[in-house]
Amino acid sequence: MIAETGLAALWLSAALALLQAFAGLGSWKSASPALASLTRPVAVAQGALCLLAFGCLLWMFAVTDLSVLLVASNSHIDKPMIFKIAGAWGNHEGSMLLWVTILTLAGAAIALFERRLDAQTLGATLFAQSLLALGFFAFLLFSSNPFERLNPAPPSGAGLNPLLQDIGLALHPPTLYIGYVGLSVAFSFAVAALLTGKVGPAFARAMRPWVLLAWIFLTLGIAAGSYWAYYELGWGGWWFWDPVENASLMPWLAATALLHSVAVLANRDALRAWTIMLALVAFAMSMAGTFLVRSGILTSVHAFAVDPERGAFILTLLLLYVGSALTLFALRIGSVKEGKQFTLLSREGGIVANNIFLSVILAIVLMGTMAPLVAEAMGDKISVGPPYFNKATVPIALLLMLALMVGPLLRWRRDDKARLKRLFAPAIAAVVAAVLFAISSPEAGFWPILALVLSAGLGVASFLPLFGRNLLRTPLPIWGMVIAHFGLAVSVAGMAAESGWTTEKLSALRPGETVSVANWTVTLEDVAPVVGDNWVAIEGRLSAKRGNFTALLKPQTRQFSNPEQQTSEAALLTRWDGQLYAVVAPISETELSRWQVRLWWKPFVTLIWFGGGLIALGGLIALLGRIKLPVRKKNENPWVSA
């Protein structure tokens, strides 16, 4: 009965979404108090029922109910419990149910917490949110039912892709989905603002916490996905410009631009139309990412669906939502009043430059990701890989770092060149870094050294907004900005160091033989079989020595039986100045006296993810500052002045 209960809850939730759409529409059009009072409880009940449906799915995976087709196809009785549960969203149907669950919970959160919205605006927002939900309910109920029964039930189940049986990827999809769906809230706010004509600082202040929340989770999701690919796939890299990686990066780029644009609108009443457009584009990128990952039109370790028919359904939703929103934008943007003016040399000017660079990078990534798909649809085949993306995006990203150094130091509205004298300290840091790296390690190449130079400058410039302030009285959003910008400098420094100074050594070793990589001496001590919960493996034991320090690394090559698949489990030795990365594999099925040992020394590579964590922390601190203010001013209605 659990499957039937989940399906019934899903149908009831869909029915409430339809009711919410009518109530929200009526509330917006007629300002009816009765309809306005109906939208809030309906939205909350809809979220609760959808959560119940997803809870039923989790339960069926936890107990391995093989009478359900989705469980039988994506789980196995021998899997560890954490991966049984993660299997609930490690497939097409479950991941889409998670998507719509987060979407409806976001609608419930709007109904519960946005008490400052007038009834008309709340109705329009929940109307837009319910239309989004209805499309995905239709997709689940008519095309991808996660509760479909299987008769007779198989004895064990097909299992889950072994690459997905990792704690990093178990947590990665929910984190990323919260970010994707969080942008749906910004989309609904933007649509409501266009419908009601209330585009102004108050609208921006109401939308900003939701954008921040989505951006934080997107940042964490991308960083976690990058680290998972780094340690789980065994290829030694942290970003490959895989189409699915790009699918998460594109909404992050748009959300970052939106976050800065909405700050201008909230603080200085400028960039009205641009902010609305970015809110629509950010959600469009989320939908595009969902389509790329779930349609089966591309091949990736992240892509789970191979059903073009269901991909067409998602593409239809994408075109319907984004097309309708852009049409509404074209029809209503003329009625939106122009915002206040500013000079080029101002905080607003810096943020506009920031937005332009982010938008250019977004366009480059979008074109590079879609080009092979478009070419294939036209009967041709092309490949777009890291050389294109690196050459096209790195120069723009470095210009973006320059904008980040200057922008936060400028005053709102207008400023003068004398203000730029504050860049003296970052400039000194950059010059010192340039001289140091050019003399000590010129072999790293131009771009890594330039990136490190700019990182040094941005790292110092990040803290200048605190100069002259009482640190105890500095608003949390300022602290958040400082930490996030510093985190970007740290992350870019890690990327540059890893790119410029990584050392690799590939060897065929017998037990007892030694090889050197960078300033490490590594000896293959032994290779032995080991057994896990649902896999067997050969495990290499490598002693790594540098100076007086010695450590033992245990890389594995695992063999899973359900389904049959081999994976590499890299061993990582983390030191203050980098990571030693080791992979061991058989040379062939017949050659058992020697083993393939691949070693990398990656200087300061951990700064990439540490910086990502700082960026997300900065966003969290800013969010706390933003939600603290409305609590203090809870009796004010920000929409009144819009």
XYZ file of C-alpha atoms in Angstrom:
642
model
C 0.000 0.000 0.000
C 2.981 2.337 0.323
C 3.286 2.754 -3.440
C -0.455 3.364 -3.784
C -0.349 5.871 -0.904
C 2.505 7.725 -2.588
C 0.707 7.808 -5.935
C -2.522 9.026 -4.302
C -0.596 11.766 -2.471
C 0.973 12.793 -5.767
C -2.423 13.030 -7.486
C -3.906 15.017 -4.571
C -0.931 17.361 -4.569
C -1.379 17.894 -8.315
C -5.072 18.645 -7.772
C -4.148 21.210 -5.123
C -1.659 22.771 -7.538
C -4.528 23.239 -9.966
C -6.690 24.743 -7.204
C -3.788 27.010 -6.207
C -3.487 28.189 -9.803
C -7.176 29.200 -9.914
C -7.070 30.768 -6.447
C -3.838 32.636 -7.193
C -5.186 33.855 -10.538
C -8.398 35.046 -8.919
C -6.515 36.673 -6.068
C -4.317 38.579 -8.507
C -7.099 39.601 -10.906
C -9.894 40.443 -8.457
C -8.008 40.987 -5.172
C -10.669 38.780 -3.578
C -9.995 38.334 0.181
C -11.580 34.865 0.095
C -9.327 33.655 -2.701
C -6.303 35.313 -1.105
C -6.958 33.489 2.152
C -7.253 30.214 0.223
C -3.891 30.313 -1.563
C -1.708 30.036 1.544
C -3.188 26.819 3.077
C -3.519 25.221 -0.364
C 0.161 25.854 -1.096
C 1.178 24.422 2.284
C -1.038 21.334 1.879
C 0.303 20.795 -1.637
C 3.892 20.810 -0.323
C 3.002 18.450 2.533
C 1.351 15.920 0.212
C 4.251 15.981 -2.208
C 6.633 15.467 0.699
C 4.505 12.470 1.742
C 4.791 11.025 -1.776
C 8.572 11.407 -1.731
C 8.683 9.911 1.778
C 6.841 6.839 0.433
C 9.450 6.500 -2.312
C 12.280 6.760 0.247
C 10.649 4.064 2.364
C 10.276 1.674 -0.581
C 13.964 2.108 -1.452
C 15.005 1.704 2.205
C 13.178 -1.657 2.495
C 14.042 -2.625 -1.129
C 10.431 -3.160 -2.190
C 11.140 -5.025 -5.439
C 7.470 -5.103 -6.400
C 7.969 -1.494 -7.538
C 9.560 -1.191 -10.978
C 11.707 1.825 -10.050
C 13.184 0.063 -6.995
C 13.813 -3.173 -8.874
C 15.571 -1.242 -11.651
C 17.763 0.919 -9.407
C 18.458 -0.954 -6.176
C 19.668 -4.290 -4.841
C 19.150 -6.188 -1.602
C 22.915 -6.208 -0.871
C 23.502 -2.463 -1.166
C 24.489 -0.473 1.969
C 21.529 1.441 3.433
C 22.872 4.914 2.565
C 23.039 3.969 -1.115
C 19.646 2.282 -1.014
C 18.217 5.623 0.108
C 20.328 7.603 -2.374
C 18.979 5.295 -5.075
C 15.623 7.042 -4.657
C 16.993 10.076 -6.549
C 19.735 8.292 -8.533
C 17.339 7.677 -11.426
C 15.002 9.532 -13.742
C 11.619 9.198 -12.007
C 12.909 9.627 -8.459
C 15.003 12.656 -9.317
C 12.018 14.339 -10.964
C 9.858 13.570 -7.915
C 12.573 15.165 -5.765
C 12.516 18.162 -8.157
C 8.777 18.721 -7.814
C 8.878 18.047 -4.050
C 11.406 20.842 -3.543
C 9.373 23.043 -5.893
C 6.165 22.593 -3.902
C 7.981 23.013 -0.588
C 9.378 26.298 -1.920
C 5.808 27.351 -2.721
C 4.761 26.371 0.797
C 7.653 28.417 2.226
C 6.510 31.466 0.246
C 2.984 31.001 1.609
C 4.249 30.604 5.173
C 7.008 33.195 5.423
C 6.334 35.981 2.915
C 3.884 37.765 5.208
C 4.786 41.214 3.894
C 3.372 40.626 0.426
C 0.023 42.187 -0.375
C -2.688 39.734 -1.379
C -2.530 40.598 -5.070
C 1.209 40.076 -5.361
C 1.172 36.917 -3.268
C -1.601 35.568 -5.488
C 0.371 36.302 -8.659
C 3.531 34.715 -7.219
C 1.761 31.533 -6.095
C -0.124 31.441 -9.395
C 3.197 31.341 -11.278
C 4.651 28.802 -8.859
C 1.640 26.488 -9.239
C 1.874 26.591 -13.050
C 5.497 25.449 -12.791
C 4.475 22.614 -10.472
C 1.566 21.510 -12.694
C 3.898 20.845 -15.623
C 6.113 18.582 -13.553
C 3.135 16.828 -11.953
C 1.866 16.050 -15.466
C 5.317 14.789 -16.413
C 5.405 12.411 -13.426
C 1.822 11.182 -13.583
C 1.569 10.680 -17.349
C 5.128 9.897 -18.393
C 7.382 8.913 -15.459
C 5.338 7.327 -12.680
C 7.768 6.468 -9.847
C 5.219 4.176 -8.149
C 4.540 1.744 -11.025
C 4.195 -1.841 -9.806
C 6.104 -4.828 -11.216
C 4.526 -8.292 -11.312
C 6.151 -10.691 -10.622
C 8.777 -9.033 -8.422
C 12.400 -10.087 -9.143
C 14.402 -11.806 -6.360
C 17.179 -9.227 -5.992
C 17.057 -6.092 -8.209
C 19.345 -4.627 -10.849
C 21.386 -2.362 -8.579
C 22.598 1.207 -8.856
C 25.394 2.530 -11.067
C 28.527 1.921 -8.909
C 29.858 5.378 -9.742
C 26.829 6.781 -7.947
C 27.441 4.668 -4.831
C 29.423 7.364 -3.117
C 28.472 9.656 -0.267
C 29.517 12.699 -2.296
C 27.131 11.948 -5.125
C 24.439 10.772 -2.705
C 24.279 14.360 -1.359
C 25.133 16.206 -4.578
C 21.748 15.981 -6.424
C 19.560 17.231 -3.539
C 21.952 20.138 -2.986
C 21.930 21.075 -6.653
C 18.162 20.659 -6.937
C 17.537 23.080 -4.079
C 19.587 25.570 -6.068
C 17.723 24.868 -9.314
C 14.310 25.072 -7.714
C 15.276 28.101 -5.631
C 15.661 29.940 -8.912
C 12.070 28.998 -9.718
C 11.054 31.249 -6.821
C 12.997 34.145 -8.356
C 11.236 33.322 -11.642
C 7.813 33.409 -9.971
C 8.643 36.704 -8.250
C 9.723 38.169 -11.596
C 6.544 36.978 -13.322
C 4.448 38.405 -10.449
C 6.283 41.730 -10.717
C 5.548 41.871 -14.446
C 1.875 40.961 -13.903
C 1.343 43.513 -11.139
C 3.743 46.159 -12.479
C 5.433 46.424 -9.081
C 9.102 46.401 -10.068
C 11.270 48.366 -7.676
C 13.525 48.215 -4.622
C 10.872 46.563 -2.471
C 10.416 43.790 -5.023
C 14.189 43.299 -5.118
C 14.493 43.183 -1.322
C 11.779 40.515 -1.147
C 13.381 38.401 -3.896
C 17.020 38.726 -2.783
C 16.998 36.135 0.074
C 15.539 33.506 -2.266
C 18.200 34.172 -4.882
C 20.882 34.029 -2.194
C 19.568 30.709 -0.898
C 19.509 29.188 -4.383
C 22.980 30.536 -5.152
C 24.445 29.077 -1.925
C 23.136 25.607 -2.715
C 24.226 25.829 -6.348
C 27.723 26.781 -5.170
C 27.847 23.864 -2.744
C 26.419 21.475 -5.330
C 28.945 22.434 -7.992
C 31.870 22.259 -5.547
C 30.721 18.850 -4.255
C 30.227 17.539 -7.800
C 33.689 18.741 -8.787
C 35.330 17.049 -5.792
C 33.361 13.839 -6.436
C 34.594 13.721 -10.050
C 38.136 14.385 -8.811
C 38.396 11.546 -6.308
C 35.871 9.046 -7.691
C 36.554 8.893 -11.438
C 40.305 8.314 -11.018
C 41.389 10.595 -13.881
C 43.043 13.182 -11.656
C 41.042 16.176 -12.885
C 38.465 18.357 -11.146
C 36.611 19.858 -14.132
C 36.273 18.473 -17.670
C 33.670 20.818 -19.176
C 31.379 17.785 -19.357
C 27.917 18.872 -20.667
C 26.326 17.924 -17.351
C 28.943 19.895 -15.424
C 28.130 22.825 -17.699
C 24.426 22.290 -17.041
C 24.990 23.182 -13.385
C 27.504 25.946 -14.099
C 25.184 27.903 -16.419
C 22.435 28.627 -13.853
C 25.156 29.469 -11.312
C 26.618 32.088 -13.668
C 23.171 33.569 -14.304
C 22.315 33.474 -10.576
C 25.594 35.220 -9.708
C 24.786 38.013 -12.156
C 21.233 38.178 -10.787
C 22.503 38.360 -7.207
C 24.572 41.443 -8.029
C 21.874 43.035 -10.184
C 19.188 42.592 -7.561
C 21.497 44.305 -5.052
C 21.626 47.370 -7.305
C 17.839 47.395 -7.631
C 17.319 46.918 -3.904
C 19.835 49.565 -2.846
C 19.712 52.154 -5.623
C 16.579 51.490 -7.694
C 18.441 50.874 -10.963
C 18.688 47.993 -13.473
C 14.961 47.195 -13.213
C 14.478 45.512 -16.600
C 17.883 43.831 -16.464
C 17.094 42.267 -13.083
C 13.793 40.868 -14.338
C 15.475 39.461 -17.434
C 18.214 37.796 -15.364
C 15.618 36.156 -13.109
C 13.975 34.650 -16.201
C 17.304 33.588 -17.736
C 18.527 32.002 -14.480
C 15.476 29.750 -14.291
C 15.677 29.047 -18.024
C 19.223 27.779 -17.440
C 17.925 25.556 -14.619
C 15.325 24.109 -16.974
C 17.929 23.692 -19.715
C 20.153 21.856 -17.239
C 17.281 19.580 -16.265
C 16.596 18.880 -19.933
C 20.250 18.085 -20.696
C 20.602 15.720 -17.722
C 17.215 13.996 -17.965
C 16.533 13.861 -21.703
C 19.132 11.261 -22.638
C 20.423 13.384 -25.547
C 23.974 13.317 -24.217
C 26.347 10.761 -22.758
C 27.753 11.410 -19.302
C 28.344 9.604 -16.032
C 25.891 12.136 -14.543
C 23.083 11.557 -17.056
C 20.646 8.852 -16.060
C 17.808 8.912 -18.597
C 17.930 7.525 -22.117
C 14.338 8.095 -23.167
C 13.971 10.676 -25.966
C 10.187 10.716 -25.568
C 10.417 11.924 -21.995
C 13.154 14.322 -23.033
C 10.710 15.848 -25.504
C 8.239 16.350 -22.634
C 10.831 18.311 -20.630
C 11.804 20.298 -23.730
C 8.133 21.189 -24.216
C 7.921 22.415 -20.618
C 11.124 24.418 -21.104
C 9.801 26.100 -24.244
C 6.379 26.694 -22.688
C 7.633 28.276 -19.472
C 10.521 30.274 -20.856
C 8.668 31.264 -24.026
C 5.632 32.440 -22.048
C 7.794 34.375 -19.595
C 9.768 36.086 -22.354
C 6.539 36.964 -24.153
C 5.179 38.451 -20.928
C 8.465 40.337 -20.519
C 8.178 41.764 -24.029
C 4.550 42.807 -23.482
C 4.902 44.322 -20.007
C 8.435 45.655 -19.737
C 7.383 48.894 -21.460
C 5.198 49.680 -18.456
C 8.087 49.309 -16.026
C 9.502 52.696 -15.095
C 13.130 53.399 -15.818
C 15.381 53.148 -12.803
C 17.671 55.862 -11.468
C 20.759 56.860 -13.453
C 24.412 56.355 -12.505
C 27.804 57.125 -13.979
C 30.162 54.515 -15.363
C 32.635 55.112 -12.539
C 30.368 53.997 -9.699
C 29.452 50.878 -7.718
C 26.601 50.306 -10.168
C 29.048 50.610 -13.074
C 31.297 47.973 -11.500
C 28.354 45.627 -11.065
C 27.264 46.173 -14.664
C 30.791 45.225 -15.786
C 30.559 42.175 -13.535
C 27.213 41.260 -15.138
C 28.576 41.679 -18.656
C 31.565 39.406 -18.017
C 29.365 36.760 -16.368
C 26.905 36.928 -19.251
C 29.676 36.539 -21.831
C 31.023 33.470 -20.009
C 27.480 32.084 -19.823
C 27.023 32.581 -23.574
C 30.363 30.869 -24.315
C 29.501 27.874 -22.144
C 25.972 27.630 -23.560
C 27.194 27.716 -27.160
C 29.953 25.188 -26.495
C 27.547 22.839 -24.733
C 24.758 23.015 -27.298
C 26.865 23.101 -30.475
C 27.491 19.301 -30.646
C 23.789 18.635 -30.054
C 22.715 21.071 -32.770
C 25.304 19.664 -35.180
C 24.116 16.114 -34.520
C 20.506 17.137 -35.127
C 21.643 18.463 -38.522
C 23.390 15.191 -39.374
C 26.919 16.300 -38.529
C 29.249 15.521 -35.651
C 31.544 17.943 -33.863
C 33.302 17.792 -30.517
C 33.729 20.785 -28.197
C 36.109 20.134 -25.335
C 38.358 21.794 -22.751
C 40.625 23.601 -25.282
C 37.663 25.675 -26.533
C 36.228 26.386 -23.098
C 39.576 27.213 -21.501
C 40.726 29.532 -24.273
C 37.377 31.305 -24.482
C 36.481 31.658 -20.807
C 39.779 32.117 -18.945
C 40.576 35.630 -20.299
C 37.010 36.804 -19.528
C 37.163 35.263 -16.049
C 40.392 37.139 -15.327
C 38.772 40.402 -16.458
C 35.928 39.563 -14.082
C 38.460 39.334 -11.254
C 39.709 42.831 -12.130
C 36.129 44.128 -11.939
C 35.738 42.472 -8.527
C 38.838 44.264 -7.258
C 37.564 47.699 -8.256
C 33.747 47.555 -7.959
C 33.291 47.153 -4.184
C 35.604 50.130 -3.526
C 33.475 52.597 -5.508
C 30.633 54.749 -4.188
C 27.046 54.411 -5.372
C 25.824 56.737 -8.162
C 29.138 58.394 -9.011
C 32.742 58.418 -7.868
C 36.061 59.946 -8.912
C 39.394 58.472 -9.896
C 40.950 59.504 -6.583
C 39.021 56.636 -5.006
C 41.103 54.188 -7.023
C 44.142 55.073 -4.892
C 42.818 52.449 -2.488
C 43.945 49.857 -5.027
C 47.570 50.558 -4.080
C 47.748 47.620 -1.637
C 46.244 45.033 -4.047
C 48.518 46.312 -6.807
C 51.586 45.831 -4.602
C 50.430 42.295 -3.748
C 49.951 41.513 -7.440
C 53.369 42.894 -8.420
C 55.118 40.942 -5.659
C 53.323 37.753 -6.758
C 54.229 38.393 -10.408
C 57.926 38.846 -9.628
C 57.983 35.875 -7.264
C 56.363 33.407 -9.663
C 58.048 34.683 -12.832
C 61.487 34.226 -11.249
C 60.918 31.012 -9.270
C 58.660 29.014 -11.641
C 58.455 30.504 -15.144
C 57.774 27.009 -16.546
C 54.209 27.182 -15.198
C 53.190 29.319 -18.171
C 51.587 32.710 -18.707
C 47.965 32.027 -17.770
C 48.533 30.200 -14.450
C 50.960 32.892 -13.311
C 48.596 35.685 -14.386
C 45.735 33.969 -12.532
C 47.859 33.730 -9.373
C 48.843 37.390 -9.680
C 45.212 38.452 -9.967
C 44.274 36.124 -7.103
C 46.827 37.854 -4.891
C 45.418 41.245 -5.877
C 41.800 40.177 -5.390
C 42.633 38.485 -2.088
C 43.913 41.779 -0.669
C 41.246 43.916 -2.377
C 38.494 41.715 -0.905
C 39.183 43.066 2.579
C 39.398 46.767 1.651
C 35.619 47.361 2.121
C 36.275 46.698 5.841
C 38.967 49.387 6.004
C 37.990 52.217 8.374
C 34.863 50.420 9.642
C 33.984 49.331 13.154
C 34.218 45.587 12.498
C 31.713 44.743 15.245
C 29.136 47.055 13.669
C 29.823 46.107 10.069
C 26.614 44.708 8.525
C 26.587 40.980 7.863
C 26.017 41.428 4.092
C 29.311 43.360 3.899
C 31.075 40.506 5.705
C 29.391 38.066 3.362
C 30.613 39.965 0.292
C 34.175 40.146 1.659
C 34.324 36.415 2.434
C 32.733 35.381 -0.876
C 35.131 37.523 -2.931
C 38.101 36.269 -0.916
C 36.841 32.712 -1.461
C 36.876 33.301 -5.212
C 40.493 34.492 -5.001
C 41.408 31.376 -2.999
C 39.609 29.055 -5.404
C 41.219 30.615 -8.504
C 44.637 30.391 -6.826
C 44.053 26.662 -6.328
C 43.006 26.227 -9.972
C 46.069 28.113 -11.209
C 48.499 26.214 -8.963
C 47.016 22.862 -9.977
C 47.096 23.814 -13.644
C 50.619 25.228 -13.655
C 52.577 22.948 -11.341
C 50.948 19.491 -11.363
C 53.437 16.646 -11.829
C 52.356 13.228 -13.141
C 54.156 9.879 -13.254
C 52.812 6.673 -14.834
C 54.781 3.483 -14.030
C 54.555 -0.313 -14.222
C 55.859 -1.533 -10.862
C 56.532 -4.838 -9.131
C 56.077 -5.007 -5.341
C 59.160 -3.471 -3.712
C 59.943 -1.113 -6.610
C 60.087 2.659 -6.150
C 59.214 5.687 -8.242
C 59.577 9.443 -7.639
C 57.055 12.174 -8.366
C 57.799 15.823 -7.496
C 59.679 15.557 -4.189
C 57.929 12.335 -3.114
C 59.413 8.820 -3.175
C 56.705 6.178 -3.545
C 57.187 2.409 -3.095
C 54.676 -0.263 -4.093
C 54.720 -2.424 -0.954
C 52.054 -4.942 -1.902
C 48.825 -5.601 -3.808
C 46.120 -7.673 -2.090
C 42.435 -8.568 -2.599
C 39.823 -6.965 -0.326
C 36.038 -7.426 -0.047
C 33.340 -4.793 0.572
C 29.576 -4.897 1.116
C 28.731 -5.371 -2.563
C 32.107 -5.385 -4.315
C 35.522 -7.060 -4.448
C 38.756 -5.186 -5.179
C 42.481 -5.328 -5.568
C 44.104 -2.866 -3.180
C 47.562 -1.401 -3.674
C 49.619 -0.438 -0.644
C 51.956 2.432 -1.424
C 54.369 3.977 1.042
C 54.952 7.652 0.240
C 57.955 9.450 1.741
C 58.970 13.100 1.737
C 61.763 14.124 4.103
C 61.046 12.522 7.457
C 57.349 12.111 6.720
C 55.963 8.727 5.605
C 52.369 7.683 4.916
C 50.561 4.634 3.497
C 48.130 5.021 0.584
C 45.586 2.337 -0.379
C 44.116 2.900 -3.853
C 41.696 0.251 -5.121
C 40.249 -1.092 -8.346
C 36.781 -2.363 -7.450
C 34.623 -4.848 -9.294
C 30.858 -4.630 -8.744
C 28.549 -7.475 -9.767
C 25.114 -5.760 -9.616
C 25.420 -4.257 -12.156
C 28.788 -5.468 -13.445
C 31.180 -2.534 -13.523
C 34.768 -1.721 -12.573
C 35.683 1.519 -10.785
C 38.917 3.153 -9.605
C 39.067 4.366 -6.023
C 41.902 6.868 -5.833
C 43.945 7.299 -2.652
C 44.571 10.899 -1.589
C 47.303 12.082 0.767
C 46.602 15.669 1.809
C 49.399 17.945 3.025
C 49.428 21.698 3.620
C 50.900 22.384 0.173
C 48.906 19.951 -1.959
C 47.715 16.399 -2.490
C 49.460 13.227 -3.589
C 46.955 11.346 -5.771
C 47.456 7.627 -6.458
C 45.639 5.083 -8.644
C 46.519 1.389 -9.005
C 45.166 -0.913 -11.739
C 46.084 -4.218 -13.387
C 48.177 -3.913 -16.557
C 46.181 -6.736 -18.188
C 44.199 -9.839 -17.241
C 47.305 -12.043 -17.684
C 50.056 -9.735 -16.351
C 49.892 -10.120 -12.545
C 53.535 -9.584 -11.560
C 53.499 -5.838 -12.313
C 50.852 -3.186 -11.632
C 50.023 0.093 -13.286
C 50.679 2.880 -10.777
C 49.624 6.428 -11.685
C 50.711 9.246 -9.384
C 50.032 12.976 -9.394
C 51.411 15.688 -7.125
C 48.909 18.546 -7.178
C 50.161 21.681 -5.414
C 47.485 23.558 -3.417
C 44.647 21.783 -5.259
C 42.506 21.703 -2.097
C 42.246 25.501 -2.286
C 39.769 24.991 -5.148
C 37.142 23.467 -2.853
C 38.151 25.411 0.257
C 37.556 28.575 -1.760
C 34.204 27.175 -2.922
C 33.257 26.612 0.709
C 34.233 30.209 1.539
C 32.090 31.507 -1.329
C 29.077 29.585 -0.001
C 29.860 30.719 3.570
C 29.920 34.325 2.395
C 26.512 33.790 0.809
C 25.165 32.261 4.032
C 26.404 35.189 6.138
C 24.851 37.652 3.686
C 21.603 35.674 3.794
C 21.505 35.827 7.587
C 21.961 39.566 7.346
C 19.167 39.865 4.788
C 16.598 37.824 6.707
C 17.479 39.563 9.974
C 16.372 42.954 8.652
C 12.793 41.961 7.723
C 12.345 40.363 11.147
C 13.280 43.667 12.750
C 10.928 45.520 10.424
C 8.218 42.897 10.217
C 5.405 45.423 10.297
C 6.595 47.180 7.163
C 5.249 46.131 3.786
C 8.034 46.435 1.200
C 5.562 46.213 -1.655
C 3.718 49.371 -0.685
C 6.480 51.602 -2.003
C 7.130 49.548 -5.144
